[in-house]
PDB file of C-alpha atoms in Angstrom:
ATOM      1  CA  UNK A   1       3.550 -15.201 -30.304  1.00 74.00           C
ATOM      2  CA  UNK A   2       6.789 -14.696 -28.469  1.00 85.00           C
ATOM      3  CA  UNK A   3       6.831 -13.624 -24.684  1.00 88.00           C
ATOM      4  CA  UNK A   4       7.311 -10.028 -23.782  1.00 95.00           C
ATOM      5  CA  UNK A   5      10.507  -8.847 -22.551  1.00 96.00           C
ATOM      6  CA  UNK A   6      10.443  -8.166 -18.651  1.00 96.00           C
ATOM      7  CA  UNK A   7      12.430  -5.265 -17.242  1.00 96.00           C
ATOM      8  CA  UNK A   8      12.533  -4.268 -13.438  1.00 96.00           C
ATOM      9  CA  UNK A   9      12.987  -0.997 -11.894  1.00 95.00           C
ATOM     10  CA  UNK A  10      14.030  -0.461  -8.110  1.00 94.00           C
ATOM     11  CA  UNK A  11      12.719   3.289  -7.309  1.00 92.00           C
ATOM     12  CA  UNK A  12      12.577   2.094  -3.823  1.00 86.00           C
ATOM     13  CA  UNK A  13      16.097   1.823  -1.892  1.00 79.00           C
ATOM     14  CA  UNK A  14      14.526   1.612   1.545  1.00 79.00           C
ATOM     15  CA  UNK A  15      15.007  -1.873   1.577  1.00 81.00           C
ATOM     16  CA  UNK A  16      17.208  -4.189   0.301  1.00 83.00           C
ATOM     17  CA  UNK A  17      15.753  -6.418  -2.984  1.00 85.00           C
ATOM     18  CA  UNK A  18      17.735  -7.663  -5.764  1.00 89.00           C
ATOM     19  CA  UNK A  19      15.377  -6.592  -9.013  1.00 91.00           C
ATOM     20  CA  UNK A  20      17.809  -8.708 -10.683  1.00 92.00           C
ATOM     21  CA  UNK A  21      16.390 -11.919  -9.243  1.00 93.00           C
ATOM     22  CA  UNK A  22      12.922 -10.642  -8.846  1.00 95.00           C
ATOM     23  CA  UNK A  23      13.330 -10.202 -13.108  1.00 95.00           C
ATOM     24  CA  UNK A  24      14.608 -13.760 -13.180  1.00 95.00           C
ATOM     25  CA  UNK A  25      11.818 -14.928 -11.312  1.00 95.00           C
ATOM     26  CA  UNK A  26       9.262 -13.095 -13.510  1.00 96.00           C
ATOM     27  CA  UNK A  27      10.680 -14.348 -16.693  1.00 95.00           C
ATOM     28  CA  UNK A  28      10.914 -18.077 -15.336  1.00 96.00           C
ATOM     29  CA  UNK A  29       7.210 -17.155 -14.742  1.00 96.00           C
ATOM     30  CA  UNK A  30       5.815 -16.345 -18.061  1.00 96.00           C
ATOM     31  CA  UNK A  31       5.573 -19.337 -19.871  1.00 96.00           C
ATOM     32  CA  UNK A  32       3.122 -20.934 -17.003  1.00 96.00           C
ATOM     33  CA  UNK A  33       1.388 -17.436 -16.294  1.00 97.00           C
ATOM     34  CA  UNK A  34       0.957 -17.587 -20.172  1.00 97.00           C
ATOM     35  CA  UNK A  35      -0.257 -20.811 -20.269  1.00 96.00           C
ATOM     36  CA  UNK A  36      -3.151 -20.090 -17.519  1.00 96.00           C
ATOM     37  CA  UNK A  37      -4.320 -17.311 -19.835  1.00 96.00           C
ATOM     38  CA  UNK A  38      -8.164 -16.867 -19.182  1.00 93.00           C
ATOM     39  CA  UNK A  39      -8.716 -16.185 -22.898  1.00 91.00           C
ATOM     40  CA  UNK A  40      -7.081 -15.625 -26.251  1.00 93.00           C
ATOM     41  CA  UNK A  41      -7.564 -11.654 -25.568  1.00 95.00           C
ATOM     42  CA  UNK A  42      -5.150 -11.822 -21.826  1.00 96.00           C
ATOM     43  CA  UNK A  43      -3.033  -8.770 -22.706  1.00 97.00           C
ATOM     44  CA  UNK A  44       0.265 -11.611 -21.757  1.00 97.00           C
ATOM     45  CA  UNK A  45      -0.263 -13.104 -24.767  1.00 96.00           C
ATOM     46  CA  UNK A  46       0.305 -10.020 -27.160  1.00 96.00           C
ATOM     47  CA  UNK A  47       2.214  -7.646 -24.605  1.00 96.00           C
ATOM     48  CA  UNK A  48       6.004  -7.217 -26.237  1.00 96.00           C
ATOM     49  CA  UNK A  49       7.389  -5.819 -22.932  1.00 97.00           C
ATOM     50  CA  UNK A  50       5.870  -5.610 -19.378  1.00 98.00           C
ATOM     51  CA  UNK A  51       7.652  -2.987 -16.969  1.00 98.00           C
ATOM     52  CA  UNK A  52       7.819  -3.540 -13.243  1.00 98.00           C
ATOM     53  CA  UNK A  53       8.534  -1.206 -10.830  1.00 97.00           C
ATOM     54  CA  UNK A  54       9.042  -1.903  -7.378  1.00 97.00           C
ATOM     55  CA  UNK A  55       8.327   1.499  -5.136  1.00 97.00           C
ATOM     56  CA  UNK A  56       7.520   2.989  -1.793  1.00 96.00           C
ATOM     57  CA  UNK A  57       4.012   2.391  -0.019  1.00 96.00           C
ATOM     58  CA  UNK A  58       3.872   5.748  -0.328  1.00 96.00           C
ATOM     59  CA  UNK A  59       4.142   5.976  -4.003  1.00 97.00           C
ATOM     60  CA  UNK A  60       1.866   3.013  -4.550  1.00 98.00           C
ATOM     61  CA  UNK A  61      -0.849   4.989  -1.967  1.00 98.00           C
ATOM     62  CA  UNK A  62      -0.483   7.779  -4.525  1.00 97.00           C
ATOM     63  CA  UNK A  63      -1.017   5.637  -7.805  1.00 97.00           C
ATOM     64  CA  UNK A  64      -3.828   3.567  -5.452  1.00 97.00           C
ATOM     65  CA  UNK A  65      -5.612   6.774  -5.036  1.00 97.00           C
ATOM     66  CA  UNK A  66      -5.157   8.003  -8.485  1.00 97.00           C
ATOM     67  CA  UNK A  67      -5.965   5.763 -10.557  1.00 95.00           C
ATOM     68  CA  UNK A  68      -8.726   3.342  -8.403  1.00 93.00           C
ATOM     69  CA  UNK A  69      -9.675   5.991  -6.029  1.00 95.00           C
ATOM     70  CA  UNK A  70      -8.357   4.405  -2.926  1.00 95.00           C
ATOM     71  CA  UNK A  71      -5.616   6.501  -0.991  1.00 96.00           C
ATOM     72  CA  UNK A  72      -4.478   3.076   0.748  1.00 96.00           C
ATOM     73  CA  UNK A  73      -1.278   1.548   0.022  1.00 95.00           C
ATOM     74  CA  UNK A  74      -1.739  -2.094  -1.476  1.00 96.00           C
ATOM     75  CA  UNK A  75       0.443  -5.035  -2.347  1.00 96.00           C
ATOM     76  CA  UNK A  76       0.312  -4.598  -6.311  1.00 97.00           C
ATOM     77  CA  UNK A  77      -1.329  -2.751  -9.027  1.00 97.00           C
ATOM     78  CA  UNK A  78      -1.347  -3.562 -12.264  1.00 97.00           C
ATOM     79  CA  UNK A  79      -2.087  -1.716 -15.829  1.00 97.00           C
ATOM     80  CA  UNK A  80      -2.935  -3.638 -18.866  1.00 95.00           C
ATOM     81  CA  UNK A  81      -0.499  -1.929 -21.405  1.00 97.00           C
ATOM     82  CA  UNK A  82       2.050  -4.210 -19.115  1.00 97.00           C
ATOM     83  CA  UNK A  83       2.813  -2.082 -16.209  1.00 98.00           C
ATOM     84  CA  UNK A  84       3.428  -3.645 -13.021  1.00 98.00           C
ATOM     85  CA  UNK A  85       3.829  -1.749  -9.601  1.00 98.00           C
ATOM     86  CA  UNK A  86       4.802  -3.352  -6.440  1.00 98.00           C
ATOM     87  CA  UNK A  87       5.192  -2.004  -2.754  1.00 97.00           C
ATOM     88  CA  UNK A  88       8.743  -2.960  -0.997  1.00 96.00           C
ATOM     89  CA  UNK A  89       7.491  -1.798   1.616  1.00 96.00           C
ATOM     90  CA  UNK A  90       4.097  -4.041   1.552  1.00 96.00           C
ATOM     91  CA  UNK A  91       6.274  -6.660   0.615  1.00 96.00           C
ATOM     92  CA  UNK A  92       8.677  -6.358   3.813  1.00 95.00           C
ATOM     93  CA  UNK A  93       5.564  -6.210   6.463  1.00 96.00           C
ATOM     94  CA  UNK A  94       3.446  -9.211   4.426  1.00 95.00           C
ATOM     95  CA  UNK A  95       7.052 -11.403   3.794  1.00 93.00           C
ATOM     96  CA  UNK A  96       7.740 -11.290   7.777  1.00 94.00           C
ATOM     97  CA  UNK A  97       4.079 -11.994   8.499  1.00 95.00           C
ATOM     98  CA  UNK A  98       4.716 -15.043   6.154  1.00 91.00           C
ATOM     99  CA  UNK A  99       7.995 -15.966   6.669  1.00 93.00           C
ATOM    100  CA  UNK A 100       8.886 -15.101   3.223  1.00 91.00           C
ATOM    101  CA  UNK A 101      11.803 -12.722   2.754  1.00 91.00           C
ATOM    102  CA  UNK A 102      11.161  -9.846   0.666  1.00 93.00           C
ATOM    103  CA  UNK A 103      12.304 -10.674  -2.861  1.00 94.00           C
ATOM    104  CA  UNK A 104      10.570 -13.575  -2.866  1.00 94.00           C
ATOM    105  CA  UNK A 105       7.161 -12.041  -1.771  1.00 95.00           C
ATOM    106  CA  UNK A 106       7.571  -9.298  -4.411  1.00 96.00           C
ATOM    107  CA  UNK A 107       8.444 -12.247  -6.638  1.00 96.00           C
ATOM    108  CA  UNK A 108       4.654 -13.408  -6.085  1.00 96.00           C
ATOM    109  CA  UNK A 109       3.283 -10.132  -6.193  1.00 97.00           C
ATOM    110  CA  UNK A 110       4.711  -9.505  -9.938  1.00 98.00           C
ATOM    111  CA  UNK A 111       3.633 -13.219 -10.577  1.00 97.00           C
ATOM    112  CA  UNK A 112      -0.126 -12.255  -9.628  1.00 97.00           C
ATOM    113  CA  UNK A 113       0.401  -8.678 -11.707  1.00 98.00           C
ATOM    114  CA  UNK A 114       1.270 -11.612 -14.511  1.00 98.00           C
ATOM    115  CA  UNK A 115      -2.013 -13.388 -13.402  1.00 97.00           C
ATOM    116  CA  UNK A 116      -4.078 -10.154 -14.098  1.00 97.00           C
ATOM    117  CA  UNK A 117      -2.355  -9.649 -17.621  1.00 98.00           C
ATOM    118  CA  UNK A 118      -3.071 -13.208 -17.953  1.00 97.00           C
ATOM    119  CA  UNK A 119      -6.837 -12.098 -17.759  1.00 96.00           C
ATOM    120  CA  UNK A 120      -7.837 -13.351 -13.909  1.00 95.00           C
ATOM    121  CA  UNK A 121      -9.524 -11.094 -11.511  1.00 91.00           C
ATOM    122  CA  UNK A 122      -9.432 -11.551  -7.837  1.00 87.00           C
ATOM    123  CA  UNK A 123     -12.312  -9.866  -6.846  1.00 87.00           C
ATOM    124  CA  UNK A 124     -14.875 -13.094  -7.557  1.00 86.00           C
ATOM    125  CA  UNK A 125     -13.873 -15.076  -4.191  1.00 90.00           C
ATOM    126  CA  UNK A 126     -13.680 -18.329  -5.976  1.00 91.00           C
ATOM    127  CA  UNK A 127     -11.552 -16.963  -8.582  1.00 90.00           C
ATOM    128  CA  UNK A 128      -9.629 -15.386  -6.119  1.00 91.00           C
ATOM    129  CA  UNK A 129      -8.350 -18.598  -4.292  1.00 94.00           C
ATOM    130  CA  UNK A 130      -7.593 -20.554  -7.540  1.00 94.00           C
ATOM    131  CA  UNK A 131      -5.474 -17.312  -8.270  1.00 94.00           C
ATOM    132  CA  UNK A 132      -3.733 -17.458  -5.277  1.00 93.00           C
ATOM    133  CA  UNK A 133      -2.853 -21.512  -5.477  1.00 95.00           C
ATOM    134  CA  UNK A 134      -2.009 -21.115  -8.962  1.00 95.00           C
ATOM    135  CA  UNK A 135       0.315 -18.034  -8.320  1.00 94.00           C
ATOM    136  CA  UNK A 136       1.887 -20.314  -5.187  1.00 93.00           C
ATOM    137  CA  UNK A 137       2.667 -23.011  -7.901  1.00 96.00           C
ATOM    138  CA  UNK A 138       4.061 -20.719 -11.036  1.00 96.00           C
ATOM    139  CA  UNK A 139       5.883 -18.865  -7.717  1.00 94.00           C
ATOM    140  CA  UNK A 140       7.619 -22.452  -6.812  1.00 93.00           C
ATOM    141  CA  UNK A 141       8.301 -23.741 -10.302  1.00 94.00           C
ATOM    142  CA  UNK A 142      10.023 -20.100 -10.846  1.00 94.00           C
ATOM    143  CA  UNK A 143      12.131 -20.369  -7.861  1.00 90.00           C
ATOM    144  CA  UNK A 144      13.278 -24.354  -9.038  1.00 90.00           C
ATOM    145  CA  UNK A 145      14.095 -22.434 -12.366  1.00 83.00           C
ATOM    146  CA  UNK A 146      16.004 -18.852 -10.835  1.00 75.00           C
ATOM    147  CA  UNK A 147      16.977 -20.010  -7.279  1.00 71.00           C
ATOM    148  CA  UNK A 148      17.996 -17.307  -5.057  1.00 68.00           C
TER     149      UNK A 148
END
């Protein structure tokens, strides 16, 4: 089955990202986020498109508390019909907390939005931390692929 097509949408101009890159990195991430699909059902593997939009904390508070009924702002939320929504402004706080700059820790966020269309849940702890290494390793072998 061929890969969805990945497009990225900057509705938040508060900080500076380059969605361009961020797309790069998500497309260089695919075939591995594919590949660590937790069953022949992950929505990756039949998605044709997935749609990320990178937005406000704000906006992502608002979706947050629509959708999962928590009015917090969060790092990433993501919809199975292939929607991705990240927080630049998450991104900018975590990234500096991390000494990561902000494209590159949206660039992991939309890798673990892959992760949960890839069928893994983070809310089993021991799930959670093979999630996180394996989204640190599709994150690195992305960034050899799309450097900055």
């Amino acid at each position: 089955v061929k890969p969805p097509k990945v497009a990225v949408f900057n509705h938040q101009h508060g900080h500076k990202t380059s969605a361009r890159w961020i797309q790069k990195m998500a497309r260089a991430a695919l075939p591995d986020a594919r590949a660590a699909a937790k069953g022949d059902d992950a929505p990756l593997l039949s998605l044709p498109e997935i749609e990320v939009s990178i937005v406000s904390d704000d906006e992502i508070a608002r979706v947050h508390a629509d959708f999962l009924g928590d009015p917090a702002p969060t790092d990433v939320i993501t919809f199975h019909h292939g929607e991705i929504i990240v927080s630049a402004d998450t991104a900018a706080r975590q990234g500096a907390e991390h000494d990561q700059d902000i494209d590159r820790e949206l660039a992991l966020y939309v890798i673990h939005g892959l992760q949960h269309l890839a069928g893994w849940n983070d809310e089993d702890t021991a799930e959670q931390k093979q999630m996180h290494a394996l989204q640190e390793e599709i994150l690195d072998k992305a960034a050899q692929i799309s450097p900055p």
